[in-house]
Amino acid sequence: MTEPIISIRDLRKSYGDLDVLTGIDLDIDRGEVVCVIGPSGSGKSTLLRCINLLEEPGGGTIALSGTTVFGDGKPQNLDELRREVGMVFQQFNLFPHMSATENVSIAQVKVRGRSRKEADEKSRELLDRVGLGDKVDEYPDRLSGGQQQRVAIARALAMDPEVMLFDEVTSALDPELVKGVLDVMRGLAESGMTMISVTHEMGFAREVSDRTIFMDGGVIVEQGKPDDVLGNPSHERTKQFLGLVLAN
């Protein structure tokens, strides 16, 4: 049996008296696509941010390909984690004074140590891959929200991550711009990229994920194949949530 690419045990996170994650156990296999759903405040985004150690957990362990990156109450091997795990957020966070190519290249040069020529070549290849081959020299204010989000995805991919984390990446987009971003994510899933996506797009979760996780109150309430969790949930709380979401 192969070792999980991400292994989480008893992960906890609190903000003062508010417990946001309360003992998460989770393994993610290499090449697996996992969609995380649940109501606002359930701990979904905090889970992603703890996996990438943008938020420091209050306890538990996180291992990446068998190497501990959080344990004994502190981060470990942080550089390796940053190299291997990419993340895309709700907000695009592009540099407004840089072109699409420059936005994708900057971290390659500063973190990966690539030459500017090498980085720009890779950036243009990735921008073409996400459907922006004709926008490589455009600045963010000349791009739609969906196009900016695809630049952000290209930027994360440029670091050659082993795992991609997506935190509600379509939630800030107008409905007609969502499809382009989801199509890029579908392509990544088909290519074998390990992905964890916090999403409210139930159709996407059903179509793309190998496993769907429902969270509420800082715990994993239910998980399994998307057709089971979304189509025939076993937990009453999951049924209640989906009843409200799918009715809209």
C-alpha positions as semicolon CSV with decimal commas, in nm:
position;residue;x (nm);y (nm);z (nm)
1;M;0,000;0,000;0,000
2;T;0,146;0,336;-0,102
3;E;0,205;0,609;0,153
4;P;-0,041;0,902;0,148
5;I;0,100;1,223;0,005
6;I;-0,068;1,411;0,294
7;S;-0,138;1,254;0,631
8;I;-0,315;1,449;0,906
9;R;-0,375;1,329;1,260
10;D;-0,575;1,497;1,539
11;L;-0,545;1,841;1,376
12;R;-0,680;2,117;1,599
13;K;-0,713;2,492;1,562
14;S;-0,875;2,750;1,787
15;Y;-0,912;3,127;1,787
16;G;-0,943;3,220;2,152
17;D;-1,241;3,026;2,288
18;L;-1,365;2,936;1,939
19;D;-1,271;2,583;1,834
20;V;-1,252;2,582;1,452
21;L;-1,095;2,239;1,395
22;T;-1,144;1,970;1,657
23;G;-0,943;1,659;1,585
24;I;-0,922;1,613;1,206
25;D;-0,783;1,281;1,078
26;L;-0,734;1,273;0,702
27;D;-0,518;1,097;0,444
28;I;-0,487;1,217;0,084
29;D;-0,347;0,974;-0,172
30;R;-0,118;1,081;-0,454
31;G;-0,327;1,177;-0,758
32;E;-0,651;1,193;-0,557
33;V;-0,900;1,475;-0,609
34;V;-1,088;1,563;-0,290
35;C;-1,368;1,820;-0,269
36;V;-1,458;1,962;0,073
37;I;-1,809;2,099;0,121
38;G;-2,000;2,236;0,417
39;P;-2,167;2,546;0,559
40;S;-1,988;2,873;0,623
41;G;-1,783;2,855;0,941
42;S;-1,746;2,477;0,931
43;G;-1,364;2,491;0,921
44;K;-1,311;2,410;0,551
45;S;-1,086;2,703;0,463
46;T;-0,903;2,680;0,795
47;L;-0,822;2,317;0,717
48;L;-0,659;2,418;0,388
49;R;-0,468;2,703;0,548
50;C;-0,341;2,470;0,821
51;I;-0,228;2,212;0,564
52;N;-0,019;2,486;0,399
53;L;0,076;2,627;0,742
54;L;-0,055;2,970;0,655
55;E;-0,236;2,916;0,983
56;E;-0,040;2,740;1,256
57;P;-0,243;2,453;1,406
58;G;-0,299;2,433;1,778
59;G;-0,208;2,064;1,784
60;G;-0,184;1,742;1,590
61;T;0,051;1,639;1,310
62;I;0,078;1,695;0,935
63;A;0,307;1,487;0,715
64;L;0,392;1,540;0,348
65;S;0,511;1,226;0,166
66;G;0,612;1,082;0,503
67;T;0,804;1,393;0,616
68;T;0,658;1,573;0,919
69;V;0,585;1,937;0,839
70;F;0,395;2,009;1,160
71;G;0,444;1,824;1,487
72;D;0,540;1,875;1,849
73;G;0,346;2,200;1,836
74;K;0,559;2,369;1,571
75;P;0,622;2,380;1,194
76;Q;0,900;2,163;1,055
77;N;1,055;2,139;0,705
78;L;0,862;2,451;0,606
79;D;1,066;2,515;0,290
80;E;0,982;2,169;0,156
81;L;0,614;2,224;0,227
82;R;0,613;2,559;0,045
83;R;0,783;2,401;-0,258
84;E;0,549;2,105;-0,283
85;V;0,208;2,251;-0,195
86;G;0,052;2,528;-0,406
87;M;-0,258;2,721;-0,308
88;V;-0,512;2,935;-0,494
89;F;-0,737;3,166;-0,296
90;Q;-1,074;3,334;-0,343
91;Q;-0,896;3,661;-0,418
92;F;-0,646;3,664;-0,703
93;N;-0,377;3,878;-0,533
94;L;-0,201;3,963;-0,859
95;F;0,054;4,243;-0,876
96;P;-0,129;4,521;-1,065
97;H;0,193;4,668;-1,210
98;M;0,302;4,337;-1,363
99;S;0,181;4,160;-1,678
100;A;0,029;3,812;-1,660
101;T;0,366;3,662;-1,755
102;E;0,551;3,868;-1,493
103;N;0,300;3,768;-1,223
104;V;0,361;3,400;-1,299
105;S;0,740;3,439;-1,331
106;I;0,832;3,636;-1,021
107;A;0,818;3,352;-0,767
108;Q;0,996;3,115;-1,005
109;V;1,291;3,355;-1,014
110;K;1,293;3,443;-0,644
111;V;1,209;3,102;-0,493
112;R;1,297;2,839;-0,753
113;G;1,606;3,025;-0,872
114;R;1,520;3,006;-1,240
115;S;1,659;3,255;-1,489
116;R;1,416;3,520;-1,607
117;K;1,420;3,371;-1,958
118;E;1,345;3,021;-1,830
119;A;1,073;3,149;-1,597
120;D;0,905;3,355;-1,869
121;E;0,904;3,057;-2,108
122;K;0,739;2,838;-1,844
123;S;0,493;3,115;-1,759
124;R;0,381;3,150;-2,119
125;E;0,339;2,772;-2,150
126;L;0,123;2,764;-1,837
127;L;-0,082;3,066;-1,938
128;D;-0,153;2,892;-2,266
129;R;-0,249;2,578;-2,072
130;V;-0,509;2,773;-1,872
131;G;-0,650;2,931;-2,188
132;L;-0,472;3,265;-2,172
133;G;-0,214;3,225;-2,447
134;D;-0,336;3,549;-2,604
135;K;-0,322;3,743;-2,274
136;V;0,041;3,689;-2,168
137;D;0,130;4,059;-2,188
138;E;-0,194;4,196;-2,042
139;Y;-0,206;4,362;-1,699
140;P;-0,461;4,252;-1,437
141;D;-0,688;4,553;-1,489
142;R;-0,733;4,441;-1,851
143;L;-0,842;4,090;-1,747
144;S;-1,179;3,966;-1,624
145;G;-1,208;3,814;-1,279
146;G;-1,211;3,465;-1,428
147;Q;-0,900;3,539;-1,632
148;Q;-0,722;3,680;-1,326
149;Q;-0,808;3,365;-1,134
150;R;-0,661;3,152;-1,413
151;V;-0,341;3,359;-1,395
152;A;-0,336;3,283;-1,021
153;I;-0,370;2,910;-1,096
154;A;-0,085;2,932;-1,351
155;R;0,125;3,112;-1,090
156;A;0,075;2,830;-0,839
157;L;0,146;2,562;-1,102
158;A;0,468;2,737;-1,204
159;M;0,627;2,622;-0,878
160;D;0,581;2,255;-0,983
161;P;0,381;2,159;-0,673
162;E;0,294;1,802;-0,583
163;V;-0,038;1,913;-0,434
164;M;-0,276;2,196;-0,523
165;L;-0,515;2,349;-0,270
166;F;-0,813;2,552;-0,396
167;D;-1,008;2,767;-0,150
168;E;-1,350;2,860;-0,297
169;V;-1,173;2,989;-0,609
170;T;-1,497;3,065;-0,795
171;S;-1,689;3,232;-0,512
172;A;-1,580;3,587;-0,605
173;L;-1,661;3,543;-0,975
174;D;-1,966;3,637;-1,175
175;P;-2,158;3,320;-1,273
176;E;-2,064;3,342;-1,642
177;L;-1,691;3,343;-1,552
178;V;-1,702;3,032;-1,332
179;K;-1,696;2,775;-1,612
180;G;-1,355;2,879;-1,745
181;V;-1,192;2,836;-1,405
182;L;-1,364;2,502;-1,337
183;D;-1,255;2,378;-1,682
184;V;-0,893;2,448;-1,589
185;M;-0,938;2,257;-1,263
186;R;-1,099;1,966;-1,451
187;G;-0,795;1,954;-1,677
188;L;-0,562;1,944;-1,377
189;A;-0,762;1,660;-1,224
190;E;-0,745;1,464;-1,550
191;S;-0,369;1,516;-1,563
192;G;-0,326;1,340;-1,228
193;M;-0,262;1,640;-1,003
194;T;-0,336;1,581;-0,635
195;M;-0,601;1,837;-0,545
196;I;-0,800;1,943;-0,240
197;S;-1,075;2,187;-0,332
198;V;-1,305;2,366;-0,090
199;T;-1,604;2,440;-0,309
200;H;-1,972;2,523;-0,318
201;E;-1,999;2,395;-0,677
202;M;-2,181;2,066;-0,613
203;G;-2,191;1,967;-0,980
204;F;-1,814;2,009;-1,001
205;A;-1,763;1,804;-0,684
206;R;-1,981;1,523;-0,817
207;E;-1,812;1,519;-1,158
208;V;-1,445;1,564;-1,068
209;S;-1,375;1,445;-0,714
210;D;-1,266;1,096;-0,620
211;R;-1,386;1,168;-0,268
212;T;-1,623;1,428;-0,124
213;I;-1,590;1,540;0,237
214;F;-1,867;1,715;0,429
215;M;-1,749;1,925;0,725
216;D;-1,949;2,095;0,997
217;G;-1,852;2,232;1,337
218;G;-1,481;2,171;1,283
219;V;-1,509;1,798;1,219
220;I;-1,545;1,568;0,919
221;V;-1,906;1,457;0,943
222;E;-1,913;1,232;0,638
223;Q;-1,689;1,135;0,346
224;G;-1,700;0,897;0,055
225;K;-1,758;0,872;-0,318
226;P;-1,932;1,186;-0,447
227;D;-2,238;0,995;-0,568
228;D;-2,283;0,856;-0,218
229;V;-2,220;1,174;-0,018
230;L;-2,408;1,404;-0,255
231;G;-2,669;1,164;-0,383
232;N;-2,739;0,942;-0,085
233;P;-2,584;1,091;0,231
234;S;-2,596;0,879;0,544
235;H;-2,572;1,156;0,803
236;E;-2,871;1,372;0,888
237;R;-2,663;1,691;0,899
238;T;-2,535;1,625;0,546
239;K;-2,890;1,568;0,424
240;Q;-3,003;1,894;0,583
241;F;-2,719;2,094;0,426
242;L;-2,763;1,945;0,078
243;G;-3,138;1,993;0,098
244;L;-3,083;2,366;0,140
245;V;-2,798;2,400;-0,111
246;L;-2,947;2,191;-0,391
247;A;-3,287;2,357;-0,355
248;N;-3,139;2,695;-0,455
